[in-house]
Short mmCIF file of C-alpha atoms and ligand atoms in Angstrom, two decimals:
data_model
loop_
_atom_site.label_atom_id
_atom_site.label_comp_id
_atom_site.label_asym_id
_atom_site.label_seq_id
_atom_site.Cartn_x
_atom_site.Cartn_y
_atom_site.Cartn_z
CA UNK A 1 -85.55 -35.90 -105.46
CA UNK A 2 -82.07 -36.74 -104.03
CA UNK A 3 -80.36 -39.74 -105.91
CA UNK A 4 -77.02 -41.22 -104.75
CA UNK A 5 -75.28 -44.51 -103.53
CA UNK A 6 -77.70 -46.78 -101.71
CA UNK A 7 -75.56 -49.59 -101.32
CA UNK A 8 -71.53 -50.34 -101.42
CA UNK A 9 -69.76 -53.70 -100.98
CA UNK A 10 -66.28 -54.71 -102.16
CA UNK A 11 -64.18 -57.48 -102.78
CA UNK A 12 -60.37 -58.69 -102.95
CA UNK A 13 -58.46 -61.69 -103.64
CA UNK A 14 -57.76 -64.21 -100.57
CA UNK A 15 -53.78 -63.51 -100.99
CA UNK A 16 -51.64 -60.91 -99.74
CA UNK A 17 -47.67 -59.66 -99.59
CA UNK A 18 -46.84 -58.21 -96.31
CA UNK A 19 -44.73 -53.93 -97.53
CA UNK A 20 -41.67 -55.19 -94.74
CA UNK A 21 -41.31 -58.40 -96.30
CA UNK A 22 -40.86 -56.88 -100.51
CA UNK A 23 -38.56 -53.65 -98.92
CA UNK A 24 -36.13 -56.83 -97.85
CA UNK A 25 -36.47 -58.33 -100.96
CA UNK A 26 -35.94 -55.19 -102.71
CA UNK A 27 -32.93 -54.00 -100.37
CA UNK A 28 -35.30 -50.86 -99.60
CA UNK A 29 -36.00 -49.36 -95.87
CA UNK A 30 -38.94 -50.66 -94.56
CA UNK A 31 -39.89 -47.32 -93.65
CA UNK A 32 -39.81 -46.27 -97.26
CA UNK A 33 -43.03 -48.07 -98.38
CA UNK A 34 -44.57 -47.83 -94.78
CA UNK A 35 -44.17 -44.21 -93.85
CA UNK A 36 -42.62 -42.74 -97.76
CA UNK A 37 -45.24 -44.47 -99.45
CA UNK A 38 -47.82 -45.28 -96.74
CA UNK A 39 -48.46 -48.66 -97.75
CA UNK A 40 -47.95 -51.83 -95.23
CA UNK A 41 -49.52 -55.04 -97.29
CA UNK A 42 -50.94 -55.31 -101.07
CA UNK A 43 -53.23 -57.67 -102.15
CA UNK A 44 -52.42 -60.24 -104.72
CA UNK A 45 -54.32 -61.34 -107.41
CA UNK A 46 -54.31 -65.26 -108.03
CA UNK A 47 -54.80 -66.39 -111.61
CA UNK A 48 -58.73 -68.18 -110.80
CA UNK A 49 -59.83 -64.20 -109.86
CA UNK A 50 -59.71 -61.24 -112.46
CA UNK A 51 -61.59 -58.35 -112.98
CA UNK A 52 -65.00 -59.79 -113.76
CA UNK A 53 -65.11 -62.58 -110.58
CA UNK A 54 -63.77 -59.46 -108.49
CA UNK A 55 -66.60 -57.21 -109.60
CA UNK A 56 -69.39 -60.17 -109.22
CA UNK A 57 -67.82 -61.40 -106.03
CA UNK A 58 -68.19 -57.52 -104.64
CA UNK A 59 -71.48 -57.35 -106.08
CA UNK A 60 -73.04 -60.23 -105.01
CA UNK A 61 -72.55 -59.92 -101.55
CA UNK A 62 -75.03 -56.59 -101.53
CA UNK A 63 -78.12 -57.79 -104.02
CA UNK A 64 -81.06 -58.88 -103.25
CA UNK A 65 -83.37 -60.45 -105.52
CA UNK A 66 -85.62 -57.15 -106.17
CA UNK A 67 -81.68 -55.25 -107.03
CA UNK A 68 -81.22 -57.89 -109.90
CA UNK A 69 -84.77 -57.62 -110.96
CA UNK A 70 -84.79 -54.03 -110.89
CA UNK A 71 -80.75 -52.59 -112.30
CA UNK A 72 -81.48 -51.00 -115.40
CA UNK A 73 -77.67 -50.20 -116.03
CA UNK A 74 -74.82 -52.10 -115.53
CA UNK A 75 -71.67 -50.11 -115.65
CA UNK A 76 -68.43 -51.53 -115.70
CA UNK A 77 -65.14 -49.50 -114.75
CA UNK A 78 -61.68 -50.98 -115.18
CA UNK A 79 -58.15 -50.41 -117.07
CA UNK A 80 -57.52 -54.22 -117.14
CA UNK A 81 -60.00 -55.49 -118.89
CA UNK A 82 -60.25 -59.15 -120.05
CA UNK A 83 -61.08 -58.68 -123.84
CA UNK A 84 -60.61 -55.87 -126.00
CA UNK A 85 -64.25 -55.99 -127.56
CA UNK A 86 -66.72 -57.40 -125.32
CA UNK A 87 -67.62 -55.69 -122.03
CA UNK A 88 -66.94 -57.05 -118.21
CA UNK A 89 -70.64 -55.88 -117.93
CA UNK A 90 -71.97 -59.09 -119.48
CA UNK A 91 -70.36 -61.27 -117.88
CA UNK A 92 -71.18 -59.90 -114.36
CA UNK A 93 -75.08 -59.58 -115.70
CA UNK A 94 -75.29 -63.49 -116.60
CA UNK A 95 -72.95 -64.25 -113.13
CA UNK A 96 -75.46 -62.46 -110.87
CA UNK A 97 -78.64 -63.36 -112.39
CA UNK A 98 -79.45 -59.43 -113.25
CA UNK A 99 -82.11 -58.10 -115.36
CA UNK A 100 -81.87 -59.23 -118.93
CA UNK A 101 -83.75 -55.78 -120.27
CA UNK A 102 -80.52 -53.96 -119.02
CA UNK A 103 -77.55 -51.74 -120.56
CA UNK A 104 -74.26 -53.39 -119.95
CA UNK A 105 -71.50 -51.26 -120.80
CA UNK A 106 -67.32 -51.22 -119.71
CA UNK A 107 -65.62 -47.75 -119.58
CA UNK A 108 -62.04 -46.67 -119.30
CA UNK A 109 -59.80 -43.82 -119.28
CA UNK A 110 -57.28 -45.01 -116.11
CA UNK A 111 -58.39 -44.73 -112.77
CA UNK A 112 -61.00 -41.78 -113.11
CA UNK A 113 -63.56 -44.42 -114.97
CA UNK A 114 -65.33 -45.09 -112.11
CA UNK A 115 -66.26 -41.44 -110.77
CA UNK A 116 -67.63 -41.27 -114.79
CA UNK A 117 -69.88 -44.65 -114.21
CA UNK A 118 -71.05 -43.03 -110.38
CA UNK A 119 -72.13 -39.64 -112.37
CA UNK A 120 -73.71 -41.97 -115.38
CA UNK A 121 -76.33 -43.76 -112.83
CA UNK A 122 -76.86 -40.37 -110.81
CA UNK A 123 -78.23 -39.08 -114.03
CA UNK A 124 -79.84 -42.14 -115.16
CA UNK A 125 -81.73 -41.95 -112.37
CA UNK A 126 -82.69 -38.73 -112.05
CA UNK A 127 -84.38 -39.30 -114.86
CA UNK A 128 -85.88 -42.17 -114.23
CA UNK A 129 -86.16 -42.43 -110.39
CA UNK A 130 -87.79 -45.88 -110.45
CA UNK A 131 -84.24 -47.55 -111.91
CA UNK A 132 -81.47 -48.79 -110.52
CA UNK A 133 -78.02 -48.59 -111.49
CA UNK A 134 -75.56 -50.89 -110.69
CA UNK A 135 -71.66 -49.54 -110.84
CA UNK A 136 -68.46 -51.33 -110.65
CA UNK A 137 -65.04 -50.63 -110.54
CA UNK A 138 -63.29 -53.21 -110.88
CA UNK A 139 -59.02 -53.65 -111.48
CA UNK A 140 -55.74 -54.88 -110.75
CA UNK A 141 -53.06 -52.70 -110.52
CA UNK A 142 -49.84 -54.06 -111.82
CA UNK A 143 -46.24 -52.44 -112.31
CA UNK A 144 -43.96 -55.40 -112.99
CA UNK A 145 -41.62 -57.07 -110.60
CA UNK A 146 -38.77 -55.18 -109.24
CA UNK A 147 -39.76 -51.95 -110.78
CA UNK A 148 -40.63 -48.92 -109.05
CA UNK A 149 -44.36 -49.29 -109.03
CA UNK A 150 -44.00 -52.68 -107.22
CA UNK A 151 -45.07 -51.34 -104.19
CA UNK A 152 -48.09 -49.36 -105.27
CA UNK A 153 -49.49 -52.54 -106.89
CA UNK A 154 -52.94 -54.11 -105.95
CA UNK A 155 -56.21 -55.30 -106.94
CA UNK A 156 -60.14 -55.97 -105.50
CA UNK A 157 -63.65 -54.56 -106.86
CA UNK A 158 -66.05 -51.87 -105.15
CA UNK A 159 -69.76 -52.35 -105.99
CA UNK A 160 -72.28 -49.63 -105.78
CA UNK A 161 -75.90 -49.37 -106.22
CA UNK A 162 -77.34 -45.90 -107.47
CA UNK A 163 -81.11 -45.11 -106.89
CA UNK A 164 -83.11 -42.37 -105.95
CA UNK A 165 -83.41 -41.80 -102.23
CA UNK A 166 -80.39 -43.57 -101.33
CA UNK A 167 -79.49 -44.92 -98.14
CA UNK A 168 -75.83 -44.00 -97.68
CA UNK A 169 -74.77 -40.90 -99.45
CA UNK A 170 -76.77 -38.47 -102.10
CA UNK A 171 -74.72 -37.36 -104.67
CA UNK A 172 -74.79 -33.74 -104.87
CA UNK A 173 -74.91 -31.92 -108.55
CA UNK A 174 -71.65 -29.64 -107.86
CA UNK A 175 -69.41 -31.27 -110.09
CA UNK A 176 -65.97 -29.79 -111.50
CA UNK A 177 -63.90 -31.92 -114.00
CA UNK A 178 -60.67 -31.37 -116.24
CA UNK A 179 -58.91 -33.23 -118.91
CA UNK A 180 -55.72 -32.94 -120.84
CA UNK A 181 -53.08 -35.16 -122.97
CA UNK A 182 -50.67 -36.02 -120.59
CA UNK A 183 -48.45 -39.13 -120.91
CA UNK A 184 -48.00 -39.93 -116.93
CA UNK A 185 -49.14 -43.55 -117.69
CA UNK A 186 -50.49 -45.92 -119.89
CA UNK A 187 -50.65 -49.82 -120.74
CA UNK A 188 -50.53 -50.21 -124.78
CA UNK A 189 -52.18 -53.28 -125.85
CA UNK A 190 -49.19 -55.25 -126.06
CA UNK A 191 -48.11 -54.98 -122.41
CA UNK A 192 -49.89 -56.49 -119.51
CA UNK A 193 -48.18 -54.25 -117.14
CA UNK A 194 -47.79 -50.11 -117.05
CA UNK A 195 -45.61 -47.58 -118.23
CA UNK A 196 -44.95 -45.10 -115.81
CA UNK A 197 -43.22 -42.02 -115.05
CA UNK A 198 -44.17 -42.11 -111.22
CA UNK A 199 -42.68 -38.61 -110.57
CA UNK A 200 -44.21 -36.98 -112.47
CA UNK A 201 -47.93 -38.86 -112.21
CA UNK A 202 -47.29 -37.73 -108.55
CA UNK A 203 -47.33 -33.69 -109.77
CA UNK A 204 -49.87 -33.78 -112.85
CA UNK A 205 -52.09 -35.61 -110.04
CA UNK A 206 -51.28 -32.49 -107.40
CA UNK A 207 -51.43 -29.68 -110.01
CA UNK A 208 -55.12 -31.43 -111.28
CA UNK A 209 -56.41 -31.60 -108.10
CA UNK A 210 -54.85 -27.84 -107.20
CA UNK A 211 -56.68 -26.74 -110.06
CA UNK A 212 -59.90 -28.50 -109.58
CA UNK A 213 -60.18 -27.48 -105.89
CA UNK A 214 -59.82 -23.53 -107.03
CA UNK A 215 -62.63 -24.21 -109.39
CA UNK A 216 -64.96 -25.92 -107.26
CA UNK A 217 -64.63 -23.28 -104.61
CA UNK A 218 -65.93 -20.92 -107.08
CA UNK A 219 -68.83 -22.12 -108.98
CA UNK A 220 -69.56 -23.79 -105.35
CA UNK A 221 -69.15 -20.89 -103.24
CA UNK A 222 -68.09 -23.35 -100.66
CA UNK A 223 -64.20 -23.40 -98.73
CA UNK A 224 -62.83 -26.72 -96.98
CA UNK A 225 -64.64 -25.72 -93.65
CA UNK A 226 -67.62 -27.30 -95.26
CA UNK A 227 -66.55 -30.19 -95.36
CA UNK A 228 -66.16 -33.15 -92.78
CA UNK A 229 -63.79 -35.02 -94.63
CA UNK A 230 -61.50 -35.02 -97.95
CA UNK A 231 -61.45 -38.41 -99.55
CA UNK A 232 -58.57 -38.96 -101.92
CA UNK A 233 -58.05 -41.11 -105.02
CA UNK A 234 -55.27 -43.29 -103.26
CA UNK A 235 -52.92 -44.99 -105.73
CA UNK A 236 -50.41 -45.36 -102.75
CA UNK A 237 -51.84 -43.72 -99.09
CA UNK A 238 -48.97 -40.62 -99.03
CA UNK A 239 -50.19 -39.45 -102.32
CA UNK A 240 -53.74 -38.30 -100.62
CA UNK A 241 -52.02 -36.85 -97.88
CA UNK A 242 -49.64 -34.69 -100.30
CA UNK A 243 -52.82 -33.19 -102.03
CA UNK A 244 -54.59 -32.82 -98.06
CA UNK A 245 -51.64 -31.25 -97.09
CA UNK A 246 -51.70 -28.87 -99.88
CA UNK A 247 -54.66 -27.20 -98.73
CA UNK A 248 -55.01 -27.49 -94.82
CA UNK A 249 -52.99 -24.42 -94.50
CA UNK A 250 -57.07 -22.85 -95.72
CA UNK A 251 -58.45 -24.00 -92.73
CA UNK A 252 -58.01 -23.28 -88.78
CA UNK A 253 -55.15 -25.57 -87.23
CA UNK A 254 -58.32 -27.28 -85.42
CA UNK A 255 -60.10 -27.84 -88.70
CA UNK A 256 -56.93 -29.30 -90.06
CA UNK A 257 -56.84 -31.79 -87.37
CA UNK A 258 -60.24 -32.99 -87.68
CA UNK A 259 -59.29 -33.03 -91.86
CA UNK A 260 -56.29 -35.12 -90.79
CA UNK A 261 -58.22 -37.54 -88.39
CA UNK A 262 -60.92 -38.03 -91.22
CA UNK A 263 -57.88 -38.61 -93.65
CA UNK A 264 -56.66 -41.50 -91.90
CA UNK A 265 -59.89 -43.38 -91.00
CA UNK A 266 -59.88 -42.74 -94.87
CA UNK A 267 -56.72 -45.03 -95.49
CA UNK A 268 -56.79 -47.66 -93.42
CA UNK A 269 -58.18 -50.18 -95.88
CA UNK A 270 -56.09 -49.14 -98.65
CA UNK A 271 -53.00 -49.56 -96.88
CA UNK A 272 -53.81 -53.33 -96.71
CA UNK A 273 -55.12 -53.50 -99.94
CA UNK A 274 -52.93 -51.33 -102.00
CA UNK A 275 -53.85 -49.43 -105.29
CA UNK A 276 -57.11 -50.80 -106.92
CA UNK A 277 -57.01 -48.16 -110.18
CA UNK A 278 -60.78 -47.49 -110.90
CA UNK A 279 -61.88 -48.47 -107.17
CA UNK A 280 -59.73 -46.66 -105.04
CA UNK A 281 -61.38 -43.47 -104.27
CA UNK A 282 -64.41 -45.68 -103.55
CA UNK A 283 -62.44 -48.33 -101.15
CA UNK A 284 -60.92 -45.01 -99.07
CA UNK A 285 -64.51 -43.85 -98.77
CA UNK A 286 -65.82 -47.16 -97.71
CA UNK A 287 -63.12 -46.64 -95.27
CA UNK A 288 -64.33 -43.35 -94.12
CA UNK A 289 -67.23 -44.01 -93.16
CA UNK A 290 -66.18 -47.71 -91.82
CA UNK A 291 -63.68 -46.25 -89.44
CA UNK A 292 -64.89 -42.65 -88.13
CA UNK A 293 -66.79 -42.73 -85.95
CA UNK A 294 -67.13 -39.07 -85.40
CA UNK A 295 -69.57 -38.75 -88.60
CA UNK A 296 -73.18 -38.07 -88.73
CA UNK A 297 -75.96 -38.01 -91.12
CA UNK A 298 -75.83 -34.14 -93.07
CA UNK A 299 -72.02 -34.36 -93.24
CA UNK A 300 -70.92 -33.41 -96.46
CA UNK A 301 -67.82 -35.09 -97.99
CA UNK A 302 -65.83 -33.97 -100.79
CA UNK A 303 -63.96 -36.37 -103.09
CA UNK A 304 -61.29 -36.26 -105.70
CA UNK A 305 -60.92 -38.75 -108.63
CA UNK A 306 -57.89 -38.63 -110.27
CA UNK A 307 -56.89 -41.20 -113.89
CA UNK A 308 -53.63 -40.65 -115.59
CA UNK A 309 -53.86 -39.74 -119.37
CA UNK A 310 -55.07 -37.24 -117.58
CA UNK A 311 -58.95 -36.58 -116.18
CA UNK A 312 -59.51 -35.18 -112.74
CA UNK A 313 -63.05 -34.83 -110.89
CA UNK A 314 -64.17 -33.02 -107.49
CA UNK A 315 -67.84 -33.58 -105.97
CA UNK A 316 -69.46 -34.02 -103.05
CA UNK A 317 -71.42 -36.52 -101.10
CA UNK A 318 -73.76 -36.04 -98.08
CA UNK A 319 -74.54 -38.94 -95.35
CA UNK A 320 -77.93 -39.91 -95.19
CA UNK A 321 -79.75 -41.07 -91.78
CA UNK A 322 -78.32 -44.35 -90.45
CA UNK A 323 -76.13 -44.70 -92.91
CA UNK A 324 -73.94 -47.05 -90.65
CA UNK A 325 -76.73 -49.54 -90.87
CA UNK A 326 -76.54 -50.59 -94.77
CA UNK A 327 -72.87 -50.88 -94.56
CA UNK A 328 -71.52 -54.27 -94.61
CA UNK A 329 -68.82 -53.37 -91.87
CA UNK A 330 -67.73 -56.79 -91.59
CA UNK A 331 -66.20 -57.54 -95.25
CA UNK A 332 -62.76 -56.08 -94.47
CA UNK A 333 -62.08 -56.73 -91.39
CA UNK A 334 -63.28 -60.61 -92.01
CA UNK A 335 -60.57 -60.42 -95.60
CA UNK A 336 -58.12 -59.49 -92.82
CA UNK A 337 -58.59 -62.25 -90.34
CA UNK A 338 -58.22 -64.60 -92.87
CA UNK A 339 -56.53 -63.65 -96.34
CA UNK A 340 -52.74 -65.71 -96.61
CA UNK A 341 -49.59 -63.86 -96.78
CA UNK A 342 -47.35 -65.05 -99.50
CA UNK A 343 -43.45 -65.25 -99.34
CA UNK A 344 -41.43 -63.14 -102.04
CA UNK A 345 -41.32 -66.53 -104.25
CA UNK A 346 -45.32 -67.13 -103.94
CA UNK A 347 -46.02 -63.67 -105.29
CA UNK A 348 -43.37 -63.61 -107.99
CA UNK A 349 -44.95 -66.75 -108.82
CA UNK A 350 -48.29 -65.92 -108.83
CA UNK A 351 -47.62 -62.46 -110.43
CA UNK A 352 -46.87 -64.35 -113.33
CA UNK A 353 -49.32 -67.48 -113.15
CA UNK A 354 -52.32 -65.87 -115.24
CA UNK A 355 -54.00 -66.72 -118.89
CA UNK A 356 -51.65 -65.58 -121.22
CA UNK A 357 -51.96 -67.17 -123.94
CA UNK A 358 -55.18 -68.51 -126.02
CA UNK A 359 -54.35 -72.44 -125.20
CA UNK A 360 -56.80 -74.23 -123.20
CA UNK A 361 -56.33 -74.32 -120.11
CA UNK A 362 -57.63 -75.62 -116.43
CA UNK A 363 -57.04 -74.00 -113.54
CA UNK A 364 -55.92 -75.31 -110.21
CA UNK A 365 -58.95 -74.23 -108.08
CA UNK A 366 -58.47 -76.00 -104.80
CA UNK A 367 -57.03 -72.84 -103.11
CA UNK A 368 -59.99 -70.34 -104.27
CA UNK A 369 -63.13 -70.44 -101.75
CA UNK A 370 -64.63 -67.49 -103.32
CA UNK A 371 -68.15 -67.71 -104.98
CA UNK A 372 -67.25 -66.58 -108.80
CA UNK A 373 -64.26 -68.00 -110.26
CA UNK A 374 -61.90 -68.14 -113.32
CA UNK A 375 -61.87 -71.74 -113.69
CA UNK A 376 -59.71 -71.70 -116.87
CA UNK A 377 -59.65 -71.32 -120.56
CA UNK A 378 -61.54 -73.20 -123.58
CA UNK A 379 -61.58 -72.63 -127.17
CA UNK A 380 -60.19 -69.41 -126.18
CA UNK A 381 -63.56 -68.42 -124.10
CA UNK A 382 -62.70 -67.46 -120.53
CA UNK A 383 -64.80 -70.13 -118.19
CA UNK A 384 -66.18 -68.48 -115.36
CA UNK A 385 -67.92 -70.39 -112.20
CA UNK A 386 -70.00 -69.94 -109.27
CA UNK A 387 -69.25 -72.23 -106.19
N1 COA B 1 -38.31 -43.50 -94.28
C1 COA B 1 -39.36 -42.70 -94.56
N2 COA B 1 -39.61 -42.18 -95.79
C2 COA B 1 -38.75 -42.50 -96.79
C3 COA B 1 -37.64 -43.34 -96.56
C4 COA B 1 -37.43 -43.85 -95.24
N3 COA B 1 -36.41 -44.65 -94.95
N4 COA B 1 -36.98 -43.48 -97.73
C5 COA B 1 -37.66 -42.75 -98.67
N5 COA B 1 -38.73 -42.16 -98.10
C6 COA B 1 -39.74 -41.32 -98.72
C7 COA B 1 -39.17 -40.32 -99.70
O1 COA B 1 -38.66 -39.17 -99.05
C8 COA B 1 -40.39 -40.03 -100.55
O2 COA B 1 -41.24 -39.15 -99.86
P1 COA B 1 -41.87 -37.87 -100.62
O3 COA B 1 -42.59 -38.40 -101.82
O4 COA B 1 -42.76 -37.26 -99.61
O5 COA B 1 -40.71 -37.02 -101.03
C9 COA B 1 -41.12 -41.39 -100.59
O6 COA B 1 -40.56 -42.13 -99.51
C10 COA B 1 -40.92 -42.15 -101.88
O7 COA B 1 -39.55 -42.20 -102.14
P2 COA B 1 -39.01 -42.06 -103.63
O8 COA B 1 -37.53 -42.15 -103.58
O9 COA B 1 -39.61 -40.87 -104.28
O10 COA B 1 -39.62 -43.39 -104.23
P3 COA B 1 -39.52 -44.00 -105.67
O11 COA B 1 -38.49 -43.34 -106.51
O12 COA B 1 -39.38 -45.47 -105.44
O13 COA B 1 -40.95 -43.69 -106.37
C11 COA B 1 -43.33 -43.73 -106.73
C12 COA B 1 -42.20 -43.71 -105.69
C13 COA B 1 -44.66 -43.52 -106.02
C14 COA B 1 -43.13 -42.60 -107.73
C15 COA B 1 -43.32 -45.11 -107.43
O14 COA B 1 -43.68 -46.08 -106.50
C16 COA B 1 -44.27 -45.20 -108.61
O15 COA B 1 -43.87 -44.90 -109.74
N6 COA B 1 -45.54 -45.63 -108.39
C17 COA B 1 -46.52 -45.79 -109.43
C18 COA B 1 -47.06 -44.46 -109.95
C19 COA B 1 -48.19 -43.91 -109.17
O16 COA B 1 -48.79 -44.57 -108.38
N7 COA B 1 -48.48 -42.62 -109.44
C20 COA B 1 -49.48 -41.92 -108.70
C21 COA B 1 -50.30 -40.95 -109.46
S1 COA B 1 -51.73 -41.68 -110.18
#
């Protein structure tokens, strides 16, 4: 039995801040974030979303009423979580209307959580091929103003279902992972932004997925000419291309262009949408398979998930028949069309808008259309919406 992702939807705030416009703020080239970094606009995070409306606004959109009946497991990835103790899970599980004979849970360790939720329902399943598993990763990525990180900032939710026989991609058992104590970043409790030594995040992240890559190729017996396409953990779009480029020279100079090709139909959403933590690998597959055209059902894709702290993870996905068909193509492009751009005082002003402290509070909700919103704060319990 074959168990993988059956369905995939995502979801980011309404807002954005066009790369150009925060390189003239910053007094940086232009054509450092576009082309050095590789990102052009980052989606902003307005104080009536957070990680829990994000991951029920993604998840929403792809349920139907036998999904909620049926998710056994509700898994929750994110490294900005809304309360130390209880999980984002719950929330999301009372939001939706899911199964009340379910396992909510929330895990963390960076951006790698959500690889470790994906490899949680693939087992759950296999054992118990009737279930379905409902993952999400869920974040927003934030640096501070004016600091180097500002550009690599970002946030939105990816949903996936898990169940046997699944309809986009099975999730083949040829796993390699690594972990190791590495202080490349981190967010102690006190701080609602990250410390970061972006330099060197840049090479543990190369030398993990160096590693990795060596390893897989051995217990796999397989080489990059296996694969259709590479799909990158993509904290900012030139770090995937660093690792890619680390490896084409493997590979014929015509393999390396059709790597290349695949690489950028893998990108092209999180250019626009910037770093989501947890759900970035997943957004720059959803990508993938959103923008190239030249893939077909067998096509195996590798993927590398990659969370500071450190923990690094290679696998491998293959399309399924039609795949094209369950995708909800429409969901970016349609955020595109009609998210707002914000000037440089909008986002600074929004960057700092959201719940800090345990007063109660009401939010100003007359600019939020989406269906699951924060609407505010009461005797210190977070008051969540659907509209
Ligand atoms: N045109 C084109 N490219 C330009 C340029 C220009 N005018 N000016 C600079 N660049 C290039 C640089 O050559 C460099 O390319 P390279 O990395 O291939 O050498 C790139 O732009 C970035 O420039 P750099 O000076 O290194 O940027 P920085 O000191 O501002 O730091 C990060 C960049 C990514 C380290 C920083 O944004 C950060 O800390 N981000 C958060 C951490 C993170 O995401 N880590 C990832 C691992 S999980």
């Amino acid at each position: 039995m074959q168990v993988g992702i059956d369905k995939m939807s995502f979801f980011a705030p309404n807002y954005y801040l066009d790369m150009v416009d925060l390189a003239h703020a910053r007094g940086e080239d232009p054509d450092k974030y576009l082309i050095g970094i590789g990102q052009s606009e980052q989606a902003v995070l307005p104080p009536t979303q957070d990680v829990v409306t994000m991951g029920a606004n993604a998840a929403d959109q792809m349920l139907t009423d036998a999904d909620r009946a049926d998710i056994q497991e509700i898994i929750f990835a994110t490294e900005s979580g809304i309360d130390q103790s209880k999980s984002g899970a719950v929330y999301v599980q009372k939001l939706l209307g899911l199964n009340r004979y379910a396992r909510t849970i929330e895990l963390k360790q960076a951006c790698y959580s959500g690889t470790y939720g994906l490899m949680q329902a693939r087992d759950y399943v296999t054992l118990h091929p009737e279930a379905k598993v409902l993952v999400i990763a869920s974040d927003v990525a934030r640096y501070g103003l004016e600091t180097g990180g500002e550009v690599t900032q970002g946030a939105g939710a990816v949903a996936m279902l898990v169940t046997a026989n699944p309809r986009i991609a099975t999730l083949n058992q040829d796993n390699v992972f690594m972990s190791d104590d590495i202080m490349d970043f981190w967010r102690p409790n006190y701080s609602t932004t990250a410390v970061v030594d972006g330099k060197f995040s840049s090479n543990v992240y190369r030398d993990f997925f160096k590693e990795l890559w060596e390893r897989y190729q051995e217990q796999n017996q397989k080489t990059l000419v296996d694969f259709e396409a590479f799909v990158f953990h993509l904290p900012f779009t030139k770090m995937g291309l660093k690792a890619l480029r680390d490896v084409l020279p493997e590979v014929s100079e015509s393999k390396q262009t059709a790597l290349m090709d695949a690489f950028e139909a893998s990108r092209v959403y999180n250019k626009k949408i910037g770093n989501l933590y947890t759900g970035s690998a997943y957004l720059s597959l959803l990508s993938l398979l959103q923008n190239d055209a030249s893939l077909q059902a067998g096509d195996d894709i590798a993927l590398f998930s990659y969370g500071s702290g450190a923990e690094g993870e290679i696998f491998s996905l293959t399309l399924q028949p039609n795949y094209q068909d369950v995708l909800l193509t429409q969901q970016l492009p349609d955020l595109f069309k009609q998210r707002e751009k914000l000037s440089i005082a909008a986002y600074e002003e929004m960057f700092n808008a959201g719940l800090t402290s345990g007063q109660d509070r009401q939010l100003d909700m007359t600019h939020d259309s989406a269906k699951f919103v924060l609407t505010g704060l009461q005797a210190q319990q977070r008051q969540y919406r659907k509209q």
